[in-house]
Short mmCIF file of C-alpha atoms and ligand atoms in Angstrom, two decimals:
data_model
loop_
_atom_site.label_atom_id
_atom_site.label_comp_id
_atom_site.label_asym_id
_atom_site.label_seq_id
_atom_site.Cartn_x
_atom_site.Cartn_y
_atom_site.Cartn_z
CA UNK A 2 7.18 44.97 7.17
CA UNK A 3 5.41 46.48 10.14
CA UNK A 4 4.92 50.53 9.55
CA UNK A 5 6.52 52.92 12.18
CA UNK A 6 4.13 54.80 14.35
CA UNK A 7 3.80 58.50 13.04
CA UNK A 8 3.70 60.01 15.97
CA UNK A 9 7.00 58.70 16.60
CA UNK A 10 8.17 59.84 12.96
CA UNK A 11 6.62 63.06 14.42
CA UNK A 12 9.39 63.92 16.90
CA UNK A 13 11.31 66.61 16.01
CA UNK A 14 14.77 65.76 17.69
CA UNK A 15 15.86 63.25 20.26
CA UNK A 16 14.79 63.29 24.23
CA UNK A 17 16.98 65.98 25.32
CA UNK A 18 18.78 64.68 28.36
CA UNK A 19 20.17 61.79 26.24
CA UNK A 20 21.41 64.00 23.78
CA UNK A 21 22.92 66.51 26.31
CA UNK A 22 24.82 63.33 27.65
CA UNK A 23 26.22 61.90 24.29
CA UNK A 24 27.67 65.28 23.74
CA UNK A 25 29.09 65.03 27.29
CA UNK A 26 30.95 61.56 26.11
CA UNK A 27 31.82 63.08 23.14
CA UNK A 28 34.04 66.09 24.78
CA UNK A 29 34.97 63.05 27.86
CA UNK A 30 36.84 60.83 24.79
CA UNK A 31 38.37 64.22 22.92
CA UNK A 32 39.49 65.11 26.60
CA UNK A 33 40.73 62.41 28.30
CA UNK A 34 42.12 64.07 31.31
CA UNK A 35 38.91 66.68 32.18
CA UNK A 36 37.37 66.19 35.34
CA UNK A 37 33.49 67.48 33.89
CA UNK A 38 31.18 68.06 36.39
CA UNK A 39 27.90 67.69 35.88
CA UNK A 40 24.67 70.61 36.61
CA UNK A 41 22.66 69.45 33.70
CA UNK A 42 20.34 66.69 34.11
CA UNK A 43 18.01 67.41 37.78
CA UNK A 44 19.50 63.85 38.97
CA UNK A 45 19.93 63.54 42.80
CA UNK A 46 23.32 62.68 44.15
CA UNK A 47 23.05 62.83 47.85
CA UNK A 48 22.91 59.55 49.65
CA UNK A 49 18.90 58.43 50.76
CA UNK A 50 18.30 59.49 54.68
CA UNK A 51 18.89 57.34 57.20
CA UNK A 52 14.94 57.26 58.60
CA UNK A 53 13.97 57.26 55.13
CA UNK A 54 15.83 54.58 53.75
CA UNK A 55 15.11 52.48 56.68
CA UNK A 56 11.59 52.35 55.60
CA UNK A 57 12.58 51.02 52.31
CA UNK A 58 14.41 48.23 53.91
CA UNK A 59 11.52 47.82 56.57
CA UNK A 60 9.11 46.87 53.12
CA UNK A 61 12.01 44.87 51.79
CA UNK A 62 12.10 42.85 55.11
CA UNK A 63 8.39 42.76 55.14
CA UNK A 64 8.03 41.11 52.21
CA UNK A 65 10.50 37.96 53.10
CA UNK A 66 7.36 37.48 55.93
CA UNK A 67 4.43 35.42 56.24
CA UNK A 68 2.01 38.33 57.65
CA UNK A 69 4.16 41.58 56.20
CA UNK A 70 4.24 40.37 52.33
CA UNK A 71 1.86 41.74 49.89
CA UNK A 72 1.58 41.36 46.02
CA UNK A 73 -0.28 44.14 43.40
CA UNK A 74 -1.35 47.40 45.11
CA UNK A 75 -3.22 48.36 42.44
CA UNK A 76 -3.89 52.23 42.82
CA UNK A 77 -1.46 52.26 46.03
CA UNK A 78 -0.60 51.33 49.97
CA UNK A 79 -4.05 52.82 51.57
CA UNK A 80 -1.90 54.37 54.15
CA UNK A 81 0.43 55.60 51.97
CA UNK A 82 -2.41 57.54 50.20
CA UNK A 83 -4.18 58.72 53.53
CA UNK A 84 -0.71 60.30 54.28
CA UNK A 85 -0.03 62.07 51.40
CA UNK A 86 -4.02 63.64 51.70
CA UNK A 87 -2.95 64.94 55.13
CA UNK A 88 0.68 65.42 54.69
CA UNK A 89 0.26 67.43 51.53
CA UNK A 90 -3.80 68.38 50.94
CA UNK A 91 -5.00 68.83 54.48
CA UNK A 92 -6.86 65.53 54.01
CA UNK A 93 -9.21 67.16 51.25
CA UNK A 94 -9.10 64.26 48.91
CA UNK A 95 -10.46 60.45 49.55
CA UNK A 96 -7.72 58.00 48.68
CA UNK A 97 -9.76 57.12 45.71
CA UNK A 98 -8.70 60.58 44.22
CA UNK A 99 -4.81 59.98 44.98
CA UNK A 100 -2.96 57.11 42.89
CA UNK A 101 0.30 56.35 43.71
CA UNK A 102 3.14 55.73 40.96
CA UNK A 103 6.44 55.14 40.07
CA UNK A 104 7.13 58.79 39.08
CA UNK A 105 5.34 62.15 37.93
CA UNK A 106 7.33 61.58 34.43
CA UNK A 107 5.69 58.21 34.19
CA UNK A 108 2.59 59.44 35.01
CA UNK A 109 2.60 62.30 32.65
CA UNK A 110 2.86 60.21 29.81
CA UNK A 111 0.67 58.17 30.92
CA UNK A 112 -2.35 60.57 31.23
CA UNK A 113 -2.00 62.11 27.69
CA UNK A 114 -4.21 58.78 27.35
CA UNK A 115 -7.01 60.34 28.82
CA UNK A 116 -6.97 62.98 25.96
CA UNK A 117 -6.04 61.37 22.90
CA UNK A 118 -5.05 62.60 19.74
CA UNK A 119 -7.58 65.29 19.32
CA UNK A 120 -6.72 67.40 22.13
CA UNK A 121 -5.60 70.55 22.54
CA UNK A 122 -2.50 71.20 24.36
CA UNK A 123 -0.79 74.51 25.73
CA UNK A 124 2.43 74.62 27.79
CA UNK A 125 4.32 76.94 29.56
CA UNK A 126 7.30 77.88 26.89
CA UNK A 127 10.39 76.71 28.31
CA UNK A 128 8.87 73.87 29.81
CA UNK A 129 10.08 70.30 30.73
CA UNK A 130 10.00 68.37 27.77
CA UNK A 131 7.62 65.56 28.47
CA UNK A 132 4.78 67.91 28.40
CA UNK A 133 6.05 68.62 24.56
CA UNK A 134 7.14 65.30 23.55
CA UNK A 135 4.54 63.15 25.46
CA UNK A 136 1.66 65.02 23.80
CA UNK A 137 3.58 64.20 19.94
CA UNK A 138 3.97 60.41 20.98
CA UNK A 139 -0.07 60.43 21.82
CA UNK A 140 -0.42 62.41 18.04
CA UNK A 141 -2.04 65.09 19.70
CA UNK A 142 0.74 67.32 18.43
CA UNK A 143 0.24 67.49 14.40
CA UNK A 144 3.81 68.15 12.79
CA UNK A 145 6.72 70.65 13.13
CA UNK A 146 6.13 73.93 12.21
CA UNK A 147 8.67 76.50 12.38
CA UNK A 148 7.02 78.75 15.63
CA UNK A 149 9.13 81.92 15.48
CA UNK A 150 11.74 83.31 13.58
CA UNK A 151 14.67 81.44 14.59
CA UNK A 152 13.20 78.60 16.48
CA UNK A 153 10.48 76.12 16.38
CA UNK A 154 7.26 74.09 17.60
CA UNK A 155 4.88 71.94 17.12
CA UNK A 156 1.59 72.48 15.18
CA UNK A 157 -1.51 71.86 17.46
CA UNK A 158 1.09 72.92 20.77
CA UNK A 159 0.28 76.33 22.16
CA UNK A 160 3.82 77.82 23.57
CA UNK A 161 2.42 80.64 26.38
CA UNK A 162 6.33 82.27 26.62
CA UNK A 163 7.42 83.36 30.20
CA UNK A 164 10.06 85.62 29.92
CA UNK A 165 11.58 88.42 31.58
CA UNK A 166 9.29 90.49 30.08
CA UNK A 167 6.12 88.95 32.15
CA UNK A 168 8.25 87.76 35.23
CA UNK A 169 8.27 84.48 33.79
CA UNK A 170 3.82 83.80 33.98
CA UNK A 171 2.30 83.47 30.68
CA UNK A 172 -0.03 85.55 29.23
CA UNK A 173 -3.17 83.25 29.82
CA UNK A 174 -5.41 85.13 26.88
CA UNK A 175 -2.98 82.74 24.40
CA UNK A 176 -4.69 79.68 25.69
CA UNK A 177 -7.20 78.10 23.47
CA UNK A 178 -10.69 76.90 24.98
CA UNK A 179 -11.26 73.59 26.20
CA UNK A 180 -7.59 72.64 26.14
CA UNK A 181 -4.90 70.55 28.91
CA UNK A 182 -2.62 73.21 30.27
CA UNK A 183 0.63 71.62 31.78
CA UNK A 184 1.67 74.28 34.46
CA UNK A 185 4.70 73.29 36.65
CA UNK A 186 5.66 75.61 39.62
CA UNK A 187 8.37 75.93 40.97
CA UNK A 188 9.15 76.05 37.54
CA UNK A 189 11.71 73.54 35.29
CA UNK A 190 13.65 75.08 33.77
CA UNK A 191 12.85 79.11 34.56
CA UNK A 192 13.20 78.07 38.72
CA UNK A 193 10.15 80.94 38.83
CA UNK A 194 7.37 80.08 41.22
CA UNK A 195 3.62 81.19 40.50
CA UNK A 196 2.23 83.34 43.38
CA UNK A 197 -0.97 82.99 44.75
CA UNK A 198 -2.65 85.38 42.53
CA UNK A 199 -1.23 84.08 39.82
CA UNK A 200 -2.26 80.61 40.15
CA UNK A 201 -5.99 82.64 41.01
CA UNK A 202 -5.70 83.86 37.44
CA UNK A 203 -4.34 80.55 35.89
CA UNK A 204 -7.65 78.63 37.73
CA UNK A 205 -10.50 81.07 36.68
CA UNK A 206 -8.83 81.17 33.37
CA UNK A 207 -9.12 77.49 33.16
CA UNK A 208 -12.75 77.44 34.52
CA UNK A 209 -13.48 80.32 32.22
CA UNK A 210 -12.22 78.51 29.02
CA UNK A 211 -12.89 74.97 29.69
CA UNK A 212 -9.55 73.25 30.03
CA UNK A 213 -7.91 70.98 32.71
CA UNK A 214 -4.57 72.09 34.09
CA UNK A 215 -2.15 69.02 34.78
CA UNK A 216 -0.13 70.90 37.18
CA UNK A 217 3.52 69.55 37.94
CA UNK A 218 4.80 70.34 41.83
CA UNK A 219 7.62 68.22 41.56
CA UNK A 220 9.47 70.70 43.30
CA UNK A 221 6.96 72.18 45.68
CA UNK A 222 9.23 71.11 48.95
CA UNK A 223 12.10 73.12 47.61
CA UNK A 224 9.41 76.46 48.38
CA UNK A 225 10.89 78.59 51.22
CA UNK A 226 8.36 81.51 50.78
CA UNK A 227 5.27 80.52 52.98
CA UNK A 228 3.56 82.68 50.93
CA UNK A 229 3.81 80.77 47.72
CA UNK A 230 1.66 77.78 47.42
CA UNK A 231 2.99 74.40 47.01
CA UNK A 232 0.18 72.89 45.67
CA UNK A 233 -2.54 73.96 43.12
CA UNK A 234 -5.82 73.18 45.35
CA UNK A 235 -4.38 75.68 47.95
CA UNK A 236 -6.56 77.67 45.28
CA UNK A 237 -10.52 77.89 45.06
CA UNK A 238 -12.22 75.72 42.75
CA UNK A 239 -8.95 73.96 41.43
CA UNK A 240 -10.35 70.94 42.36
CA UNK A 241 -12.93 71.22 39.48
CA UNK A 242 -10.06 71.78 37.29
CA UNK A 243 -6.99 70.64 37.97
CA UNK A 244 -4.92 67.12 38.16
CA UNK A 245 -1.95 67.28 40.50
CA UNK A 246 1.43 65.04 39.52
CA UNK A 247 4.14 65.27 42.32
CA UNK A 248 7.14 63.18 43.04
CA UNK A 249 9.47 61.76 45.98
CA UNK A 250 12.74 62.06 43.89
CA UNK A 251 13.52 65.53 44.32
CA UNK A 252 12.81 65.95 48.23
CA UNK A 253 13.16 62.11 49.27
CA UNK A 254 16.28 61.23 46.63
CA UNK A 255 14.27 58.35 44.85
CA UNK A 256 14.84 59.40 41.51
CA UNK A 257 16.76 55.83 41.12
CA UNK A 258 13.96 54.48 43.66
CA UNK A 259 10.74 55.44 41.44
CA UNK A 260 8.00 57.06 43.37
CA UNK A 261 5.31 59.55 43.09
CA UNK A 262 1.60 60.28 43.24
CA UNK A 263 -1.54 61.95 41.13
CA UNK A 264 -4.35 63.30 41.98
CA UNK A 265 -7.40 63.30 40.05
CA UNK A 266 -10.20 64.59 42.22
CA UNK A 267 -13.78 63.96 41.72
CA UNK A 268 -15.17 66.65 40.69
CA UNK A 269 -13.24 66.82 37.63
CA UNK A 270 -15.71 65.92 34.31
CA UNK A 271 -15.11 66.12 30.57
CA UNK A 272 -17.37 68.04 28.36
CA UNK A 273 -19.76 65.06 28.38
CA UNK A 274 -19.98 64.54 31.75
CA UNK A 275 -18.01 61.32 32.53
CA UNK A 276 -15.53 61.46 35.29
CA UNK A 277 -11.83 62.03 34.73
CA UNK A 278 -11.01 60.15 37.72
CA UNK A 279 -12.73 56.80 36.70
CA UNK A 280 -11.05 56.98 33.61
CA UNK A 281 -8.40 57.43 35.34
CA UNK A 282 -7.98 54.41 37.47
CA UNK A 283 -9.37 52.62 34.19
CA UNK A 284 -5.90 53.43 32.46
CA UNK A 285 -4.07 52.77 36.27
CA UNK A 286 -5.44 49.17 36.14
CA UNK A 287 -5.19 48.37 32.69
CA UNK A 288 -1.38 49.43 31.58
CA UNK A 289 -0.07 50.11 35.35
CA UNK A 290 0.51 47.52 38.20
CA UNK A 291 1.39 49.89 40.68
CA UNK A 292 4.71 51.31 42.03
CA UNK A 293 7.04 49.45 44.39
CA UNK A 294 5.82 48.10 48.12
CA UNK A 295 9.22 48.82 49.17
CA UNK A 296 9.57 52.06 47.47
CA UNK A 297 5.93 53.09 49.10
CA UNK A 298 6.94 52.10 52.55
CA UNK A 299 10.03 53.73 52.05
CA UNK A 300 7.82 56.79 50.95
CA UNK A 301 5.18 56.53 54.18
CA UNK A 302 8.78 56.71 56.17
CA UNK A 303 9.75 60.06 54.32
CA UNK A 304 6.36 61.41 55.31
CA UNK A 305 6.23 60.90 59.29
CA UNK A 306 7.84 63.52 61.15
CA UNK A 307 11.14 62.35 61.22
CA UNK A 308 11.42 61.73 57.55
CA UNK A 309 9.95 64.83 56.81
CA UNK A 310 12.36 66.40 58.75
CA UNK A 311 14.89 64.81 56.27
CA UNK A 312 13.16 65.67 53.23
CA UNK A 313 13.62 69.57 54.77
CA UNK A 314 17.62 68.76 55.43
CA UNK A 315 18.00 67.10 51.81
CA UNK A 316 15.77 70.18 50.01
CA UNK A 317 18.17 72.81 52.26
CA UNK A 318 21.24 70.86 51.12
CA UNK A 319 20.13 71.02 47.10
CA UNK A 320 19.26 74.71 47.97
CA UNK A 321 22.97 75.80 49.34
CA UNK A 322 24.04 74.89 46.14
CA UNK A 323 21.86 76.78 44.30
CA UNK A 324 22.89 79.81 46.22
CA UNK A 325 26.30 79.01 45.24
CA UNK A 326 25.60 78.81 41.65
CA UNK A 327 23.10 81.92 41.41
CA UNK A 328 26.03 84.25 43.55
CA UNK A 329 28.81 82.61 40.87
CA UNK A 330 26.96 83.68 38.07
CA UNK A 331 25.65 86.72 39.24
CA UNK A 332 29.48 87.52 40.52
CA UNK A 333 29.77 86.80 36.37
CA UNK A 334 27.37 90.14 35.29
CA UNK A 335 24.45 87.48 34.28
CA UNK A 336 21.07 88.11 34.92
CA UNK A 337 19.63 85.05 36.68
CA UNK A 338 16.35 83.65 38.00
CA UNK A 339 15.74 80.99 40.03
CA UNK A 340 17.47 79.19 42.75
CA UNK A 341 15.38 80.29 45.20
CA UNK A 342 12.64 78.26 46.32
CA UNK A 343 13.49 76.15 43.74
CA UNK A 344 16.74 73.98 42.47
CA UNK A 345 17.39 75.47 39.37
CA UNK A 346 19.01 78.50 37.92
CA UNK A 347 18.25 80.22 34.68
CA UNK A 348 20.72 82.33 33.81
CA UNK A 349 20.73 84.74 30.85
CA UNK A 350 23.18 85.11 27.78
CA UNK A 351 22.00 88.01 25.91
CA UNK A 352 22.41 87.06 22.21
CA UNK A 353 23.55 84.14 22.35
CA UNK A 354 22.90 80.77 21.09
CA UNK A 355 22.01 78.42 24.04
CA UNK A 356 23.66 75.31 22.42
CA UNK A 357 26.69 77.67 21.64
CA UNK A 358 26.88 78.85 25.46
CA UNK A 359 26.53 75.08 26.66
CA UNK A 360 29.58 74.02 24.75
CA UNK A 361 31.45 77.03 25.42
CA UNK A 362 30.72 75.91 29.33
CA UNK A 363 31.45 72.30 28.64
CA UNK A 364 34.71 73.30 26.61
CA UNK A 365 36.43 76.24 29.00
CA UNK A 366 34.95 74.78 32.73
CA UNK A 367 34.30 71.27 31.96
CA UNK A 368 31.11 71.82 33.47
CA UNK A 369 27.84 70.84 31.94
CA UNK A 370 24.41 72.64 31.93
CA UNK A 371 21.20 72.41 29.81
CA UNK A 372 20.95 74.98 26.92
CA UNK A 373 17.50 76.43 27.50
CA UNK A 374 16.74 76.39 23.29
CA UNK A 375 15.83 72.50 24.87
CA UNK A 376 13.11 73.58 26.63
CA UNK A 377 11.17 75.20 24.12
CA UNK A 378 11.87 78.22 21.69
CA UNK A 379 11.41 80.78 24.58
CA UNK A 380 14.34 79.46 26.10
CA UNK A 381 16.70 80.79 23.70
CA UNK A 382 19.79 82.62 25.07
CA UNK A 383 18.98 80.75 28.47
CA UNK A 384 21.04 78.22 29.52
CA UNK A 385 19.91 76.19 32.98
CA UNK A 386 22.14 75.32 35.98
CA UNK A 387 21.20 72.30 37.90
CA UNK A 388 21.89 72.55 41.72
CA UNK A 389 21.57 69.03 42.20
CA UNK A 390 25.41 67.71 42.72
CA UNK A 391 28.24 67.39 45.59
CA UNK A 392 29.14 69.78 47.41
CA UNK A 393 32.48 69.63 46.43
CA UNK A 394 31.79 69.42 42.96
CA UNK A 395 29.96 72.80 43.06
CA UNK A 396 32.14 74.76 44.66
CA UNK A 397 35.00 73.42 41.68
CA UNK A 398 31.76 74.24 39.63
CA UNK A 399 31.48 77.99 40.68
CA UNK A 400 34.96 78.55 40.65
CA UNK A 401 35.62 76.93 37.31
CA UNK A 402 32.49 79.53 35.99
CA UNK A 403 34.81 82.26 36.69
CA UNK A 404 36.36 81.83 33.39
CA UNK A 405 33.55 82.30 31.34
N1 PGU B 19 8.44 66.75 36.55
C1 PGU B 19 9.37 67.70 36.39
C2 PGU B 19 8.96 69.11 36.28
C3 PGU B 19 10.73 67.35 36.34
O1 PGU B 19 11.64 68.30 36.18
C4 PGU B 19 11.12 66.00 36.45
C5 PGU B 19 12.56 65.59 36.37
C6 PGU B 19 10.11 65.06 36.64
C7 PGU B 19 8.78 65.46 36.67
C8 PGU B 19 10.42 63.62 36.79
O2 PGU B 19 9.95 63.13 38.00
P1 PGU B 19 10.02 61.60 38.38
O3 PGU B 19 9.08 61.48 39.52
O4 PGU B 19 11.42 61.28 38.76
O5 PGU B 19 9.57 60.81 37.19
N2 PGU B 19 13.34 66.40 35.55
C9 PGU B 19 14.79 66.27 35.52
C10 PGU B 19 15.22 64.91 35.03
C11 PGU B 19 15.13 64.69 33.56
C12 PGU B 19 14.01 63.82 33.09
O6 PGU B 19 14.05 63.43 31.93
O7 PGU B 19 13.08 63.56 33.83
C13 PGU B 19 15.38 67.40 34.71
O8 PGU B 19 16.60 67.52 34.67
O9 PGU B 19 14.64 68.21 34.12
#
């Protein structure tokens, strides 16, 4: 008999969106007749936009051509690449430092490789769970330990809580030298969005200590404030420490299409001196074949002017209904954050049990959310509303909340 991987044996519970969606179909078959409506998982529901999707049928076309079809892209489209330099980084990175994928999730898991199972890892506390769970599949995790008094963690993890208490930005003395910080802003699940001195803090802290941040901006295009950065290198020096992951399915609605990007700039070296980056498209070439030619020409169409023009209608759209959803609950006496400059809301249920509050939601307004404990043991009492969802659907969504 073949022996099970350890590291899988390591996981403490299942991947939490799946298990947030059995108990979904659970309370579905007890209750026939409820019409649930979903804010849990951040899935997209608005249709693609029209100058958008017409790229992605442009590189389907292309490819039934003599002169438009292509075959591996290895690292990415050039163009696509050059775009996303000027679009997003002022054209401070080569191509060779931006690597196109088919997601930041995907891409995340794929660079705990570049660690292995010795590293140290510290996360934001909630945080998304692939940070967590992707860092136990590469065994860099150790075992469960219980973490705090009623909650728990993982041995070799360092949780850095955000919390009311520090306005949701971790105390950065908790992080251990020469570790991989994953840092995502605008923040999943808390919605909070690191200022710029904050982010100043987080970088010389990094610098200071040794580590690398992997910072997550999945959700940079939902920041309004043109004060808040949307990108870690709109700080000094991040580029000496810092690997960007960012993704078209929030602002672009390809989470069903698959697209994103990393960057891994140049200047980034391990202890010993090697590059990060050629290790990087090492990995790329070895275990990835690239994302999608129609997907990426469907992603150089979001980025011209017109399609980032939709990409500001579809964020606007996701970011009405966040409004809706903060003013419901805050109509409710919760204390929220969130929802601003960002899609989700984290709303606040002194005492509570976060599991206990999502079926309580699922059970009296057939509405489903995310219980924060999911998240991480800081995210106890918290329960997150996704604003990703019809219109329709959350308006019946706030009003239904009223019975809480
Ligand atoms: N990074 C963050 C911070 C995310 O919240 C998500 C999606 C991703 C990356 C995934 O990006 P892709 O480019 O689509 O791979 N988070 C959603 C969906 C759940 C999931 O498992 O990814 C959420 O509800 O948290």
């Amino acid at each position: 008999m073949i022996t099970r991987n350890l590291n899988m044996a390591n996981l403490k519970a299942g991947y939490l969106f799946p298990e947030i969606a059995k108990r979904r179909r659970e309370f579905a078959a007890a209750h026939p007749d409820a019409k649930i409506i979903s804010l849990g998982v951040g899935n997209t529901t608005e249709p693609i936009l029209p100058h958008t999707n017409a790229g992605l049928v442009n590189g389907a076309q292309k490819l039934g051509t003599a002169q438009g079809y292509s075959g591996y892209q290895d690292e990415g489209i050039a163009r696509l690449r050059e775009k996303i330099s000027s679009v997003f980084y002022k054209d401070k990175f080569g191509i060779d430092e931006i690597f196109i994928s088919d997601g930041a999730k995907c891409d995340i898991g794929r660079l705990q490789i570049l660690f292995g199972s010795g590293a140290k890892i510290a996360v934001q506390d909630p945080s998304y769970p692939v940070y967590v769970d992707g860092s136990v599949l590469a065994g860099a995790a150790g075992g469960w330990e219980e973490y705090a008094a009623n909650s728990g963690g993982y041995k070799g993890i360092t949780y850095l809580p955000c919390t009311a208490e520090n306005n949701f930005f971790p105390n950065l003395d908790l992080i251990p030298n020469n570790s991989v910080i994953y840092f995502c802003s605008p923040n999943n699940p808390t919605g909070a969005v690191a200022d710029r001195a904050q982010l100043t803090s987080l970088v010389n802290a990094a610098i200071s200590k040794g580590c690398l941040i992997v910072f997550d901006a999945a959700y940079s295009e939902f920041i309004r404030d043109p004060n808040l950065p949307k990108t870690i290198y709109e700080i000094d020096k991040a580029q000496t420490c810092a690997i960007e992951v960012n993704s078209f399915s929030k602002p672009a609605g390809f989470t069903g299409v698959r697209l994103g990007w990393s960057v891994v700039p140049k200047a980034i070296k391990y202890s010993t001196g090697e590059s990060v980056n050629a290790d990087w498209s090492r990995i790329a070439g070895t275990i990835f074949n690239g994302a999608s030619n129609i997907a990426q020409e469907g992603g150089l169409a979001s980025l011209d002017d017109d399609g980032i023009k939709e990409i500001r209608e579809l964020t606007d759209f996701y970011l009405g209904n966040a409004k809706l959803i903060r003013n419901a609950l805050t109509k409710k006496g919760l204390t929220c954050i969130g929802g601003e400059n960002s899609p989700y809301i984290w709303a606040k249920f002194p005492g509570r049990d976060s599991w206990e509050v999502f079926s309580e939601i699922l059970e009296k307004c057939h509405v489903v959310t995310t219980p924060g404990a999911g998240f991480g043991p800081a995210g106890q009492s918290f329960v997150r509303f996704s604003a990703f969802g019809h219109r329709a659907d959350v308006e019946e969504a706030c009003k239904r909340l009223e019975k809480l």
